[in-house]
Short mmCIF file of C-alpha atoms in Angstrom, two decimals:
data_model
loop_
_atom_site.label_atom_id
_atom_site.label_comp_id
_atom_site.label_asym_id
_atom_site.label_seq_id
_atom_site.Cartn_x
_atom_site.Cartn_y
_atom_site.Cartn_z
CA MET A 21 145.90 -14.10 50.10
CA LYS A 22 148.44 -16.31 51.62
CA SER A 23 148.91 -19.65 50.37
CA TYR A 24 151.15 -22.34 51.90
CA ASP A 25 150.12 -24.92 49.25
CA GLU A 26 153.70 -25.16 47.56
CA LEU A 27 155.57 -25.33 51.02
CA SER A 28 157.31 -28.57 51.67
CA ILE A 29 157.05 -29.93 55.31
CA PRO A 30 160.81 -28.90 56.18
CA GLU A 31 159.89 -25.22 54.87
CA ALA A 32 156.87 -25.21 56.84
CA THR A 33 159.04 -26.30 59.94
CA GLU A 34 161.31 -23.20 59.25
CA LEU A 35 158.31 -20.96 58.74
CA GLN A 36 156.80 -22.26 62.29
CA ARG A 37 160.46 -21.57 63.92
CA GLY A 38 160.25 -17.82 62.45
CA LEU A 39 156.64 -17.30 63.55
CA ARG A 40 157.63 -18.61 67.08
CA ASP A 41 160.05 -15.90 67.47
CA GLN A 42 157.15 -13.34 67.37
CA LEU A 43 155.11 -15.30 69.99
CA ASP A 44 153.78 -13.10 72.92
CA ILE A 45 152.13 -14.99 75.77
CA GLY A 46 152.45 -12.39 78.38
CA GLU A 47 149.66 -11.74 80.78
CA ARG A 48 147.63 -8.38 80.06
CA PRO A 49 144.44 -6.73 81.31
CA LEU A 50 141.33 -8.26 80.00
CA GLN A 51 138.48 -5.99 79.09
CA LEU A 52 136.09 -7.77 76.50
CA ASP A 53 132.57 -6.86 75.27
CA LEU A 54 133.26 -9.13 72.28
CA ILE A 55 134.54 -12.59 71.74
CA GLY A 56 135.09 -14.75 68.52
CA GLY A 57 134.73 -18.57 68.08
CA ALA A 58 136.65 -20.34 65.22
CA ASP A 59 136.26 -23.68 63.70
CA ILE A 60 137.19 -25.68 60.56
CA SER A 61 135.08 -28.43 58.91
CA LEU A 62 136.84 -30.77 56.52
CA ASN A 63 137.57 -34.32 55.47
CA LEU A 64 141.08 -35.15 56.54
CA TYR A 65 142.16 -35.99 52.96
CA SER A 66 140.00 -33.35 51.08
CA THR A 67 141.06 -30.28 49.47
CA THR A 68 137.87 -28.41 50.44
CA VAL A 69 138.03 -26.30 53.69
CA TYR A 70 134.82 -24.90 55.46
CA ALA A 71 135.91 -22.16 57.71
CA GLY A 72 133.79 -20.03 60.23
CA ILE A 73 134.15 -17.19 62.77
CA ILE A 74 131.23 -16.43 65.04
CA LEU A 75 131.30 -13.25 67.21
CA LEU A 76 129.56 -13.31 70.68
CA SER A 77 128.61 -10.61 72.94
CA PHE A 78 130.74 -10.91 76.07
CA PRO A 79 130.00 -11.98 78.88
CA GLU A 80 126.32 -12.73 77.87
CA LEU A 81 127.39 -15.09 74.76
CA ARG A 82 124.84 -14.20 72.51
CA PRO A 83 125.56 -14.53 68.90
CA VAL A 84 126.16 -11.09 67.13
CA SER A 85 127.45 -12.17 63.42
CA TRP A 86 129.50 -14.68 61.72
CA SER A 87 131.52 -15.14 58.60
CA LEU A 88 131.90 -18.02 56.46
CA VAL A 89 134.25 -19.10 53.86
CA LYS A 90 134.70 -22.23 51.49
CA ALA A 91 138.28 -22.66 50.08
CA GLU A 92 140.72 -25.06 48.73
CA THR A 93 144.11 -26.42 49.86
CA ARG A 94 146.81 -28.63 48.45
CA PHE A 95 148.81 -28.68 51.74
CA PRO A 96 149.00 -32.23 52.67
CA TYR A 97 147.50 -33.62 56.05
CA VAL A 98 150.21 -33.99 58.29
CA PRO A 99 149.80 -34.08 62.01
CA GLY A 100 151.38 -30.96 63.71
CA TYR A 101 150.95 -29.06 60.29
CA LEU A 102 147.31 -28.78 60.17
CA ALA A 103 147.46 -24.95 60.45
CA PHE A 104 148.92 -24.78 57.07
CA ARG A 105 145.84 -26.25 55.63
CA GLU A 106 143.44 -24.30 57.76
CA VAL A 107 144.74 -20.95 58.81
CA PRO A 108 144.36 -19.59 55.16
CA ALA A 109 140.59 -20.06 55.15
CA LEU A 110 140.25 -18.56 58.61
CA ILE A 111 142.21 -15.43 57.39
CA GLN A 112 139.73 -15.21 54.68
CA ALA A 113 136.64 -15.53 56.86
CA TRP A 114 138.52 -13.11 59.49
CA GLU A 115 139.25 -10.46 56.77
CA ARG A 116 135.30 -10.43 56.05
CA LEU A 117 134.55 -9.28 59.64
CA PRO A 118 134.01 -5.67 59.71
CA VAL A 119 134.34 -5.59 63.68
CA LYS A 120 136.97 -7.68 65.17
CA PRO A 121 136.55 -9.49 68.77
CA GLY A 122 138.92 -8.69 71.82
CA VAL A 123 139.96 -12.40 71.50
CA LEU A 124 139.39 -15.24 69.31
CA VAL A 125 138.99 -18.82 70.60
CA VAL A 126 140.17 -21.29 68.15
CA ASP A 127 139.03 -24.92 68.03
CA GLY A 128 142.68 -26.20 68.31
CA HIS A 129 145.74 -25.87 70.30
CA GLY A 130 147.85 -22.66 70.96
CA ILE A 131 151.25 -23.44 72.32
CA ALA A 132 150.22 -26.83 73.48
CA HIS A 133 151.99 -27.95 70.36
CA PRO A 134 155.29 -29.84 69.65
CA ARG A 135 156.80 -26.43 68.37
CA ARG A 136 154.41 -24.48 70.14
CA MET A 137 152.80 -23.41 66.84
CA GLY A 138 149.29 -24.75 67.10
CA ILE A 139 146.72 -23.28 64.95
CA ALA A 140 145.50 -20.63 67.58
CA THR A 141 148.96 -19.28 67.85
CA HIS A 142 149.72 -19.48 63.94
CA PHE A 143 146.55 -17.56 63.21
CA GLY A 144 147.26 -15.01 66.10
CA ILE A 145 150.84 -14.23 64.92
CA GLU A 146 149.72 -13.92 61.31
CA THR A 147 146.82 -11.55 62.11
CA GLY A 148 148.05 -9.89 65.26
CA GLN A 149 144.87 -10.95 66.67
CA PRO A 150 145.03 -12.19 70.57
CA THR A 151 143.96 -15.88 70.37
CA ILE A 152 143.28 -18.94 72.62
CA GLY A 153 143.20 -22.51 71.60
CA CYS A 154 140.74 -24.91 73.18
CA ALA A 155 141.13 -28.42 72.10
CA LYS A 156 139.12 -31.51 72.50
CA LYS A 157 142.23 -33.85 72.47
CA LEU A 158 145.71 -33.40 73.73
CA LEU A 159 148.49 -33.41 71.04
CA THR A 160 151.40 -33.10 73.35
CA GLY A 161 152.49 -32.99 76.85
CA ARG A 162 151.23 -34.74 80.11
CA PHE A 163 148.79 -33.82 82.85
CA ASP A 164 147.19 -35.43 86.13
CA PRO A 165 143.58 -35.77 86.00
CA PRO A 166 141.91 -32.50 87.33
CA ALA A 167 139.43 -33.24 90.04
CA PRO A 168 135.87 -34.16 88.92
CA GLU A 169 134.21 -30.89 89.94
CA THR A 170 133.41 -28.26 87.20
CA GLY A 171 136.15 -25.42 86.69
CA SER A 172 139.01 -27.84 87.98
CA HIS A 173 142.23 -27.70 86.13
CA ARG A 174 145.82 -29.20 86.03
CA PRO A 175 148.93 -27.88 84.07
CA ILE A 176 149.74 -29.69 80.73
CA LEU A 177 153.55 -29.97 80.92
CA SER A 178 156.22 -30.48 78.34
CA ARG A 179 159.28 -31.49 80.36
CA ASP A 180 159.18 -28.86 83.19
CA GLU A 181 157.33 -26.26 80.88
CA GLN A 182 153.70 -25.50 81.33
CA ILE A 183 152.19 -25.32 77.86
CA GLY A 184 148.49 -25.24 79.02
CA HIS A 185 145.67 -26.56 81.43
CA ALA A 186 143.66 -29.58 81.54
CA PHE A 187 140.25 -27.95 82.32
CA ARG A 188 137.31 -29.69 83.65
CA SER A 189 134.31 -27.89 81.82
CA LYS A 190 131.65 -29.95 83.12
CA ARG A 191 131.49 -32.28 86.11
CA ASN A 192 132.77 -35.78 85.41
CA VAL A 193 133.40 -35.15 81.79
CA ALA A 194 136.64 -35.34 80.09
CA PRO A 195 138.73 -32.25 80.15
CA VAL A 196 139.17 -29.46 77.32
CA PHE A 197 142.52 -28.28 76.78
CA ILE A 198 143.46 -24.67 77.04
CA SER A 199 146.48 -23.10 75.99
CA PRO A 200 147.42 -19.38 74.91
CA GLY A 201 147.62 -18.71 71.28
CA HIS A 202 149.18 -15.09 71.06
CA LEU A 203 148.79 -12.09 72.68
CA MET A 204 147.28 -13.75 75.90
CA GLY A 205 148.91 -15.16 78.88
CA MET A 206 148.39 -18.81 80.39
CA ASN A 207 146.27 -17.37 83.24
CA ASN A 208 144.35 -15.14 80.94
CA SER A 209 143.37 -18.01 78.68
CA LEU A 210 141.89 -20.12 81.61
CA GLN A 211 140.15 -17.03 82.90
CA VAL A 212 138.24 -16.32 79.54
CA ILE A 213 137.49 -19.73 78.99
CA ARG A 214 136.02 -20.07 82.53
CA GLN A 215 133.75 -17.23 81.59
CA CYS A 216 132.65 -19.11 78.39
CA LEU A 217 130.94 -22.30 79.75
CA GLY A 218 127.46 -23.41 78.92
CA ARG A 219 125.48 -26.53 79.22
CA TYR A 220 127.89 -28.46 77.24
CA ARG A 221 131.76 -29.83 77.56
CA ILE A 222 132.75 -27.55 74.86
CA PRO A 223 132.88 -23.67 75.69
CA GLU A 224 130.52 -21.81 73.71
CA PRO A 225 132.52 -19.86 71.43
CA THR A 226 133.97 -23.03 69.73
CA ARG A 227 130.62 -24.95 70.12
CA LEU A 228 128.69 -22.41 68.29
CA ALA A 229 131.67 -22.03 65.54
CA HIS A 230 131.64 -25.76 65.19
CA GLU A 231 127.65 -25.67 64.73
CA LEU A 232 127.63 -22.91 62.36
CA VAL A 233 130.43 -24.46 60.00
CA ASN A 234 128.48 -27.74 60.00
CA ARG A 235 125.32 -26.08 58.94
CA PHE A 236 127.51 -24.25 56.20
CA ARG A 237 129.00 -27.37 54.94
CA ARG A 238 125.53 -28.97 54.65
CA GLY A 239 124.16 -26.41 52.65
CA GLU A 240 122.00 -24.50 55.34
CA LEU A 241 124.08 -21.23 55.63
CA GLU A 242 125.59 -19.12 52.75
CA GLU A 243 129.07 -18.13 52.44
CA GLY A 244 130.05 -14.55 53.50
CA TYR A 245 129.40 -12.25 56.41
CA ALA A 246 125.90 -12.17 58.13
CA SER A 247 124.54 -10.31 61.05
CA ALA A 248 122.53 -12.65 63.67
CA SER A 249 119.87 -10.03 63.77
CA GLY A 250 119.28 -10.71 59.84
#
């Protein structure tokens, strides 16, 4: 299992640059019947990581199965490098899934990152999995506020480069921040998240993944793979 625990920050930066050379965010046809959501729960300065991936039927967004992993990390908490703390545990959870989704939505950023290597992009390149980042807070870039209506969006820009969408998932609430991770285009990513909205600000794949890992952290769910049907 890949470990980043012994990397220095300069070494991690070089690894990000190398992974970025493999990045593919071209637009492509989408045919989805299974979508995943991924989230991590941890205290910023703790070494314990709780990782979860939930699979949902698409477009119904009904839970099908999930995978949960508790892991340890020694990589330091450094903004812009959080993937080095979180990706190894997510990969462990990923490897326990007998069936993989057409796309995985990760709670975090894709290319909307100072070095275009947010957790969704990092995970996608390491696994070869199509991914989208959907974050609650902006990490880098600027945007004009979207109109207040549900579904409105404005580009997130870094200088003149678009690195994501600020997307109004509910009327008059703060936007979420969508960016392609890997093997998904800018418009692909927006199209998928549009179809993942429920009653809440956070789209269903990452909202349900967040609930899942918090239940796991509280001891309500066991580590490993489980089917929603029992």
